[in-house]
PDB file of C-alpha atoms in Angstrom:
ATOM      1  CA  MET R   1     -23.218 -50.654  56.147  1.00  0.00           C
ATOM      2  CA  SER R   2     -26.841 -49.835  55.262  1.00  0.00           C
ATOM      3  CA  GLU R   3     -28.107 -50.079  51.674  1.00  0.00           C
ATOM      4  CA  LYS R   4     -28.616 -46.262  51.774  1.00  0.00           C
ATOM      5  CA  ALA R   5     -25.009 -45.717  52.855  1.00  0.00           C
ATOM      6  CA  THR R   6     -23.759 -48.174  50.245  1.00  0.00           C
ATOM      7  CA  ALA R   7     -25.712 -46.381  47.527  1.00  0.00           C
ATOM      8  CA  SER R   8     -24.401 -43.036  48.633  1.00  0.00           C
ATOM      9  CA  THR R   9     -20.763 -44.318  48.473  1.00  0.00           C
ATOM     10  CA  VAL R  10     -21.317 -45.720  45.003  1.00  0.00           C
ATOM     11  CA  ALA R  11     -22.727 -42.485  43.844  1.00  0.00           C
ATOM     12  CA  SER R  12     -19.836 -40.525  45.347  1.00  0.00           C
ATOM     13  CA  GLN R  13     -17.377 -42.733  43.535  1.00  0.00           C
ATOM     14  CA  ARG R  14     -19.147 -42.356  40.293  1.00  0.00           C
ATOM     15  CA  VAL R  15     -19.114 -38.538  40.512  1.00  0.00           C
ATOM     16  CA  ALA R  16     -15.453 -38.644  41.592  1.00  0.00           C
ATOM     17  CA  GLU R  17     -14.566 -40.853  38.646  1.00  0.00           C
ATOM     18  CA  HIS R  18     -16.318 -38.475  36.230  1.00  0.00           C
ATOM     19  CA  LEU R  19     -14.632 -35.409  37.529  1.00  0.00           C
ATOM     20  CA  ARG R  20     -11.268 -37.133  37.850  1.00  0.00           C
ATOM     21  CA  SER R  21     -11.442 -38.051  34.183  1.00  0.00           C
ATOM     22  CA  MET R  22     -12.346 -34.463  33.190  1.00  0.00           C
ATOM     23  CA  ILE R  23      -9.487 -32.983  35.169  1.00  0.00           C
ATOM     24  CA  LEU R  24      -6.890 -35.480  34.079  1.00  0.00           C
ATOM     25  CA  SER R  25      -7.874 -35.194  30.485  1.00  0.00           C
ATOM     26  CA  GLY R  26      -7.716 -31.282  30.691  1.00  0.00           C
ATOM     27  CA  GLU R  27     -11.446 -30.903  29.991  1.00  0.00           C
ATOM     28  CA  LEU R  28     -11.435 -29.114  33.397  1.00  0.00           C
ATOM     29  CA  ALA R  29      -8.386 -26.884  33.480  1.00  0.00           C
ATOM     30  CA  PRO R  30      -6.348 -25.726  36.557  1.00  0.00           C
ATOM     31  CA  GLY R  31      -8.134 -22.948  38.404  1.00  0.00           C
ATOM     32  CA  ALA R  32     -11.587 -23.803  36.933  1.00  0.00           C
ATOM     33  CA  ARG R  33     -14.414 -23.685  39.384  1.00  0.00           C
ATOM     34  CA  ILE R  34     -16.315 -26.919  40.025  1.00  0.00           C
ATOM     35  CA  ARG R  35     -19.892 -25.912  40.732  1.00  0.00           C
ATOM     36  CA  GLN R  36     -21.663 -28.550  42.777  1.00  0.00           C
ATOM     37  CA  GLU R  37     -25.091 -27.734  41.439  1.00  0.00           C
ATOM     38  CA  ASP R  38     -23.890 -28.032  37.850  1.00  0.00           C
ATOM     39  CA  VAL R  39     -22.281 -31.362  38.429  1.00  0.00           C
ATOM     40  CA  ALA R  40     -25.317 -32.752  40.326  1.00  0.00           C
ATOM     41  CA  ALA R  41     -27.614 -31.696  37.517  1.00  0.00           C
ATOM     42  CA  ARG R  42     -25.404 -33.136  34.847  1.00  0.00           C
ATOM     43  CA  LEU R  43     -25.005 -36.523  36.597  1.00  0.00           C
ATOM     44  CA  GLY R  44     -28.426 -36.778  38.101  1.00  0.00           C
ATOM     45  CA  ALA R  45     -26.998 -36.894  41.565  1.00  0.00           C
ATOM     46  CA  SER R  46     -27.893 -35.217  44.665  1.00  0.00           C
ATOM     47  CA  ARG R  47     -25.547 -32.536  46.377  1.00  0.00           C
ATOM     48  CA  LEU R  48     -24.398 -34.963  49.136  1.00  0.00           C
ATOM     49  CA  PRO R  49     -22.475 -37.502  46.807  1.00  0.00           C
ATOM     50  CA  VAL R  50     -21.025 -34.476  44.819  1.00  0.00           C
ATOM     51  CA  ARG R  51     -19.653 -33.022  48.051  1.00  0.00           C
ATOM     52  CA  GLU R  52     -18.185 -36.305  49.072  1.00  0.00           C
ATOM     53  CA  ALA R  53     -16.720 -36.695  45.640  1.00  0.00           C
ATOM     54  CA  LEU R  54     -14.937 -33.308  45.874  1.00  0.00           C
ATOM     55  CA  ARG R  55     -13.530 -34.389  49.128  1.00  0.00           C
ATOM     56  CA  ILE R  56     -12.150 -37.488  47.463  1.00  0.00           C
ATOM     57  CA  LEU R  57     -10.613 -35.414  44.747  1.00  0.00           C
ATOM     58  CA  ALA R  58      -9.091 -32.977  47.263  1.00  0.00           C
ATOM     59  CA  ALA R  59      -7.435 -35.902  49.042  1.00  0.00           C
ATOM     60  CA  GLU R  60      -5.993 -36.955  45.661  1.00  0.00           C
ATOM     61  CA  GLY R  61      -4.565 -33.517  44.984  1.00  0.00           C
ATOM     62  CA  LEU R  62      -6.949 -32.798  42.083  1.00  0.00           C
ATOM     63  CA  ALA R  63      -9.181 -30.187  43.664  1.00  0.00           C
ATOM     64  CA  VAL R  64      -9.025 -27.537  46.333  1.00  0.00           C
ATOM     65  CA  LEU R  65     -11.973 -26.877  48.703  1.00  0.00           C
ATOM     66  CA  LYS R  66     -12.437 -23.432  50.238  1.00  0.00           C
ATOM     67  CA  SER R  67     -14.789 -23.018  53.099  1.00  0.00           C
ATOM     68  CA  ASN R  68     -18.020 -21.099  52.237  1.00  0.00           C
ATOM     69  CA  THR R  69     -16.774 -20.437  48.681  1.00  0.00           C
ATOM     70  CA  GLY R  70     -16.736 -23.656  46.715  1.00  0.00           C
ATOM     71  CA  ALA R  71     -14.234 -26.055  44.859  1.00  0.00           C
ATOM     72  CA  TRP R  72     -11.692 -25.411  42.231  1.00  0.00           C
ATOM     73  CA  VAL R  73      -9.471 -27.623  40.122  1.00  0.00           C
ATOM     74  CA  SER R  74      -5.943 -27.576  41.763  1.00  0.00           C
ATOM     75  CA  LYS R  75      -3.570 -25.071  40.168  1.00  0.00           C
ATOM     76  CA  LEU R  76       0.242 -24.665  40.699  1.00  0.00           C
ATOM     77  CA  ASP R  77       2.454 -21.647  39.914  1.00  0.00           C
ATOM     78  CA  MET R  78       5.963 -22.245  38.562  1.00  0.00           C
ATOM     79  CA  ASN R  79       7.649 -22.380  41.911  1.00  0.00           C
ATOM     80  CA  GLU R  80       5.058 -24.812  43.436  1.00  0.00           C
ATOM     81  CA  CYS R  81       5.439 -27.085  40.406  1.00  0.00           C
ATOM     82  CA  GLU R  82       9.208 -27.056  40.729  1.00  0.00           C
ATOM     83  CA  GLY R  83       8.964 -27.852  44.475  1.00  0.00           C
ATOM     84  CA  ILE R  84       6.736 -30.826  43.700  1.00  0.00           C
ATOM     85  CA  TYR R  85       9.089 -32.119  41.129  1.00  0.00           C
ATOM     86  CA  LYS R  86      11.995 -31.865  43.560  1.00  0.00           C
ATOM     87  CA  ILE R  87       9.892 -34.044  45.992  1.00  0.00           C
ATOM     88  CA  ARG R  88       9.244 -36.472  43.157  1.00  0.00           C
ATOM     89  CA  GLU R  89      12.959 -36.819  42.578  1.00  0.00           C
ATOM     90  CA  ARG R  90      13.316 -38.156  46.089  1.00  0.00           C
ATOM     91  CA  ILE R  91      10.257 -40.287  46.619  1.00  0.00           C
ATOM     92  CA  GLU R  92       9.681 -41.858  43.305  1.00  0.00           C
ATOM     93  CA  PRO R  93      13.181 -43.478  43.139  1.00  0.00           C
ATOM     94  CA  LEU R  94      12.422 -44.909  46.640  1.00  0.00           C
ATOM     95  CA  ALA R  95       9.023 -46.304  45.481  1.00  0.00           C
ATOM     96  CA  LEU R  96      10.805 -47.784  42.474  1.00  0.00           C
ATOM     97  CA  SER R  97      13.536 -49.361  44.659  1.00  0.00           C
ATOM     98  CA  GLU R  98      10.860 -50.843  46.928  1.00  0.00           C
ATOM     99  CA  SER R  99       8.939 -52.097  43.923  1.00  0.00           C
ATOM    100  CA  VAL R 100      11.615 -53.654  41.847  1.00  0.00           C
ATOM    101  CA  PRO R 101      12.205 -56.925  43.958  1.00  0.00           C
ATOM    102  CA  ASN R 102       8.394 -57.661  43.742  1.00  0.00           C
ATOM    103  CA  LEU R 103       7.951 -57.303  40.011  1.00  0.00           C
ATOM    104  CA  THR R 104       7.346 -60.272  37.882  1.00  0.00           C
ATOM    105  CA  ALA R 105       8.356 -61.106  34.310  1.00  0.00           C
ATOM    106  CA  GLY R 106       4.793 -60.478  33.337  1.00  0.00           C
ATOM    107  CA  ASP R 107       5.034 -57.018  34.933  1.00  0.00           C
ATOM    108  CA  ILE R 108       8.141 -56.202  32.968  1.00  0.00           C
ATOM    109  CA  ALA R 109       6.688 -57.502  29.635  1.00  0.00           C
ATOM    110  CA  ARG R 110       3.774 -55.094  30.225  1.00  0.00           C
ATOM    111  CA  MET R 111       6.150 -52.205  30.652  1.00  0.00           C
ATOM    112  CA  GLU R 112       7.856 -53.105  27.397  1.00  0.00           C
ATOM    113  CA  ARG R 113       4.540 -53.318  25.544  1.00  0.00           C
ATOM    114  CA  ILE R 114       3.527 -49.907  26.967  1.00  0.00           C
ATOM    115  CA  GLN R 115       6.840 -48.397  25.880  1.00  0.00           C
ATOM    116  CA  ASP R 116       6.568 -49.921  22.412  1.00  0.00           C
ATOM    117  CA  GLU R 117       3.194 -48.235  22.113  1.00  0.00           C
ATOM    118  CA  ILE R 118       4.654 -44.935  23.366  1.00  0.00           C
ATOM    119  CA  GLU R 119       7.284 -45.075  20.653  1.00  0.00           C
ATOM    120  CA  ASP R 120       4.630 -45.748  17.968  1.00  0.00           C
ATOM    121  CA  ASN R 121       2.327 -43.012  19.196  1.00  0.00           C
ATOM    122  CA  THR R 122       2.119 -39.427  17.927  1.00  0.00           C
ATOM    123  CA  ASP R 123      -0.914 -38.158  20.008  1.00  0.00           C
ATOM    124  CA  VAL R 124      -0.028 -36.051  23.021  1.00  0.00           C
ATOM    125  CA  ASP R 125      -3.122 -37.044  25.087  1.00  0.00           C
ATOM    126  CA  ARG R 126      -2.433 -40.776  24.356  1.00  0.00           C
ATOM    127  CA  PHE R 127       1.171 -40.277  25.255  1.00  0.00           C
ATOM    128  CA  LEU R 128       0.116 -38.756  28.719  1.00  0.00           C
ATOM    129  CA  LEU R 129      -2.063 -41.807  29.415  1.00  0.00           C
ATOM    130  CA  LEU R 130       0.673 -44.272  28.421  1.00  0.00           C
ATOM    131  CA  ASP R 131       3.439 -42.345  30.192  1.00  0.00           C
ATOM    132  CA  ARG R 132       1.468 -42.378  33.388  1.00  0.00           C
ATOM    133  CA  GLU R 133       0.589 -46.140  32.974  1.00  0.00           C
ATOM    134  CA  LEU R 134       4.326 -47.033  32.438  1.00  0.00           C
ATOM    135  CA  HIS R 135       5.633 -45.180  35.397  1.00  0.00           C
ATOM    136  CA  LEU R 136       2.869 -46.317  37.761  1.00  0.00           C
ATOM    137  CA  ALA R 137       3.448 -49.932  36.463  1.00  0.00           C
ATOM    138  CA  THR R 138       7.138 -49.653  37.687  1.00  0.00           C
ATOM    139  CA  TYR R 139       5.886 -48.723  41.084  1.00  0.00           C
ATOM    140  CA  ALA R 140       3.294 -51.467  41.338  1.00  0.00           C
ATOM    141  CA  GLY R 141       5.381 -53.702  43.533  1.00  0.00           C
ATOM    142  CA  CYS R 142       5.870 -51.138  46.207  1.00  0.00           C
ATOM    143  CA  GLY R 143       4.074 -52.267  49.264  1.00  0.00           C
ATOM    144  CA  ASN R 144       4.295 -48.886  51.126  1.00  0.00           C
ATOM    145  CA  ARG R 145       0.815 -47.578  50.736  1.00  0.00           C
ATOM    146  CA  GLU R 146       1.648 -44.079  52.192  1.00  0.00           C
ATOM    147  CA  LEU R 147       4.500 -43.705  49.668  1.00  0.00           C
ATOM    148  CA  THR R 148       2.383 -44.944  46.658  1.00  0.00           C
ATOM    149  CA  ALA R 149      -0.322 -42.544  47.766  1.00  0.00           C
ATOM    150  CA  MET R 150       2.032 -39.646  47.648  1.00  0.00           C
ATOM    151  CA  VAL R 151       3.290 -40.710  44.310  1.00  0.00           C
ATOM    152  CA  HIS R 152      -0.247 -40.733  42.801  1.00  0.00           C
ATOM    153  CA  ARG R 153      -1.123 -37.404  44.336  1.00  0.00           C
ATOM    154  CA  PHE R 154       1.909 -35.614  42.915  1.00  0.00           C
ATOM    155  CA  TRP R 155       1.286 -37.193  39.449  1.00  0.00           C
ATOM    156  CA  ASN R 156      -2.248 -35.855  39.732  1.00  0.00           C
ATOM    157  CA  THR R 157      -1.189 -32.421  40.667  1.00  0.00           C
ATOM    158  CA  THR R 158       1.356 -32.033  37.895  1.00  0.00           C
ATOM    159  CA  GLN R 159      -0.779 -33.749  35.131  1.00  0.00           C
ATOM    160  CA  HIS R 160      -1.841 -30.511  33.434  1.00  0.00           C
ATOM    161  CA  TYR R 161       1.868 -29.103  33.324  1.00  0.00           C
ATOM    162  CA  ARG R 162       3.080 -32.438  31.772  1.00  0.00           C
ATOM    163  CA  ARG R 163       0.393 -32.083  29.108  1.00  0.00           C
ATOM    164  CA  ALA R 164       1.358 -28.430  28.336  1.00  0.00           C
ATOM    165  CA  TYR R 165       5.119 -29.381  28.230  1.00  0.00           C
ATOM    166  CA  ALA R 166       4.384 -32.434  25.994  1.00  0.00           C
ATOM    167  CA  ARG R 167       2.864 -30.020  23.429  1.00  0.00           C
ATOM    168  CA  VAL R 168       6.065 -27.952  23.215  1.00  0.00           C
ATOM    169  CA  ILE R 169       8.764 -30.616  23.180  1.00  0.00           C
ATOM    170  CA  ASP R 170      10.407 -31.462  19.854  1.00  0.00           C
ATOM    171  CA  SER R 171      11.241 -34.797  18.285  1.00  0.00           C
ATOM    172  CA  ALA R 172      14.626 -34.804  19.916  1.00  0.00           C
ATOM    173  CA  GLY R 173      12.957 -34.356  23.305  1.00  0.00           C
ATOM    174  CA  ASN R 174      10.616 -37.287  22.639  1.00  0.00           C
ATOM    175  CA  GLN R 175      13.524 -39.398  21.687  1.00  0.00           C
ATOM    176  CA  LEU R 176      15.344 -38.611  24.885  1.00  0.00           C
ATOM    177  CA  ILE R 177      12.188 -39.513  26.859  1.00  0.00           C
ATOM    178  CA  ASN R 178      12.046 -42.837  25.137  1.00  0.00           C
ATOM    179  CA  PHE R 179      15.784 -43.520  25.751  1.00  0.00           C
ATOM    180  CA  GLU R 180      15.372 -42.766  29.385  1.00  0.00           C
ATOM    181  CA  HIS R 181      12.258 -45.034  29.708  1.00  0.00           C
ATOM    182  CA  ARG R 182      14.301 -47.817  28.117  1.00  0.00           C
ATOM    183  CA  LEU R 183      17.103 -47.338  30.591  1.00  0.00           C
ATOM    184  CA  ILE R 184      14.706 -47.552  33.482  1.00  0.00           C
ATOM    185  CA  ILE R 185      13.051 -50.639  32.158  1.00  0.00           C
ATOM    186  CA  GLU R 186      16.453 -52.412  31.498  1.00  0.00           C
ATOM    187  CA  ALA R 187      17.477 -51.595  35.003  1.00  0.00           C
ATOM    188  CA  VAL R 188      14.269 -53.042  36.345  1.00  0.00           C
ATOM    189  CA  LYS R 189      14.844 -56.200  34.258  1.00  0.00           C
ATOM    190  CA  ARG R 190      18.295 -56.623  35.872  1.00  0.00           C
ATOM    191  CA  ALA R 191      16.820 -55.989  39.299  1.00  0.00           C
ATOM    192  CA  ASP R 192      19.414 -53.257  39.597  1.00  0.00           C
ATOM    193  CA  THR R 193      17.754 -50.855  42.035  1.00  0.00           C
ATOM    194  CA  VAL R 194      20.869 -48.535  42.023  1.00  0.00           C
ATOM    195  CA  ASP R 195      20.707 -47.916  38.369  1.00  0.00           C
ATOM    196  CA  ALA R 196      16.864 -47.801  38.286  1.00  0.00           C
ATOM    197  CA  GLU R 197      16.878 -45.009  40.986  1.00  0.00           C
ATOM    198  CA  ARG R 198      19.627 -43.190  39.219  1.00  0.00           C
ATOM    199  CA  PHE R 199      17.990 -43.183  35.822  1.00  0.00           C
ATOM    200  CA  LEU R 200      14.618 -42.285  37.220  1.00  0.00           C
ATOM    201  CA  THR R 201      16.031 -39.360  39.208  1.00  0.00           C
ATOM    202  CA  GLY R 202      17.682 -38.085  36.137  1.00  0.00           C
ATOM    203  CA  HIS R 203      14.498 -38.509  34.173  1.00  0.00           C
ATOM    204  CA  ILE R 204      12.346 -36.481  36.618  1.00  0.00           C
ATOM    205  CA  ARG R 205      15.143 -33.841  37.141  1.00  0.00           C
ATOM    206  CA  ARG R 206      15.461 -33.195  33.446  1.00  0.00           C
ATOM    207  CA  THR R 207      11.737 -32.629  33.096  1.00  0.00           C
ATOM    208  CA  ARG R 208      11.845 -30.219  35.992  1.00  0.00           C
ATOM    209  CA  LEU R 209      14.605 -28.243  34.477  1.00  0.00           C
ATOM    210  CA  GLU R 210      12.858 -28.230  31.043  1.00  0.00           C
ATOM    211  CA  LEU R 211       9.614 -26.940  32.620  1.00  0.00           C
ATOM    212  CA  ALA R 212      11.487 -24.169  34.173  1.00  0.00           C
ATOM    213  CA  LYS R 213      12.503 -22.967  30.724  1.00  0.00           C
ATOM    214  CA  HIS R 214       8.723 -22.461  29.875  1.00  0.00           C
ATOM    215  CA  PRO R 215       7.229 -20.065  32.466  1.00  0.00           C
ATOM    216  CA  GLU R 216       4.484 -19.301  29.927  1.00  0.00           C
ATOM    217  CA  LEU R 217       2.957 -22.861  30.676  1.00  0.00           C
ATOM    218  CA  PHE R 218       2.082 -21.494  34.159  1.00  0.00           C
ATOM    219  CA  ALA R 219       0.541 -18.207  32.926  1.00  0.00           C
ATOM    220  CA  GLU R 220      -2.269 -19.830  30.851  1.00  0.00           C
ATOM    221  CA  ASP R 221      -4.662 -20.739  33.608  1.00  0.00           C
ATOM    222  CA  GLU R 222      -7.065 -18.284  35.156  1.00  0.00           C
ATOM    223  CA  HIS R 223      -9.583 -18.862  37.893  1.00  0.00           C
ATOM    224  CA  ASP R 224     -13.243 -18.959  36.826  1.00  0.00           C
TER     225      ASP R 224
END
């Protein structure tokens, strides 16, 4: 690869990381338009790496590209979100089952540290980061790249709706989340893939059913 091509790739990755962070943090809301010229000016980049960055984000499920019109942050309606959660109920337990035999004692200790921090935390945005870190850590031993890519994509596309939901759940709901996390971690420690899958399926399903009780969370976003 030439130096020019390498520099372009690095620039694209830098822009993609900047936009990814803005989307996952909620700074760019679902339905918001991503204007290439604004991004290029803000980051001091040319239009080419910005276009490539948007293709990267589209592949990750974070952006939608429309021919001759531009790019927008991905947005789901309630039915689409429910559909993705139903898929997650199937594929994430599989990813966990594939992962468990390959996880080390150090991996499990890390999960427990993350969960300890979740239980000590009261900030919603910090919870979202830790919750994502915990679940993805449980899938870290999965060697199926296609499966893990799907898992990451669906976590990306539902990020905003988890944030909105996390802002409306009460203390009892938070306690239940922590209890379910502990059940999953304990099953992983026992290398019990049957229980690990069962607990995770219930965890994702319960979130899906709770989100369905809050249609207002899907009515907040409007396209730019």
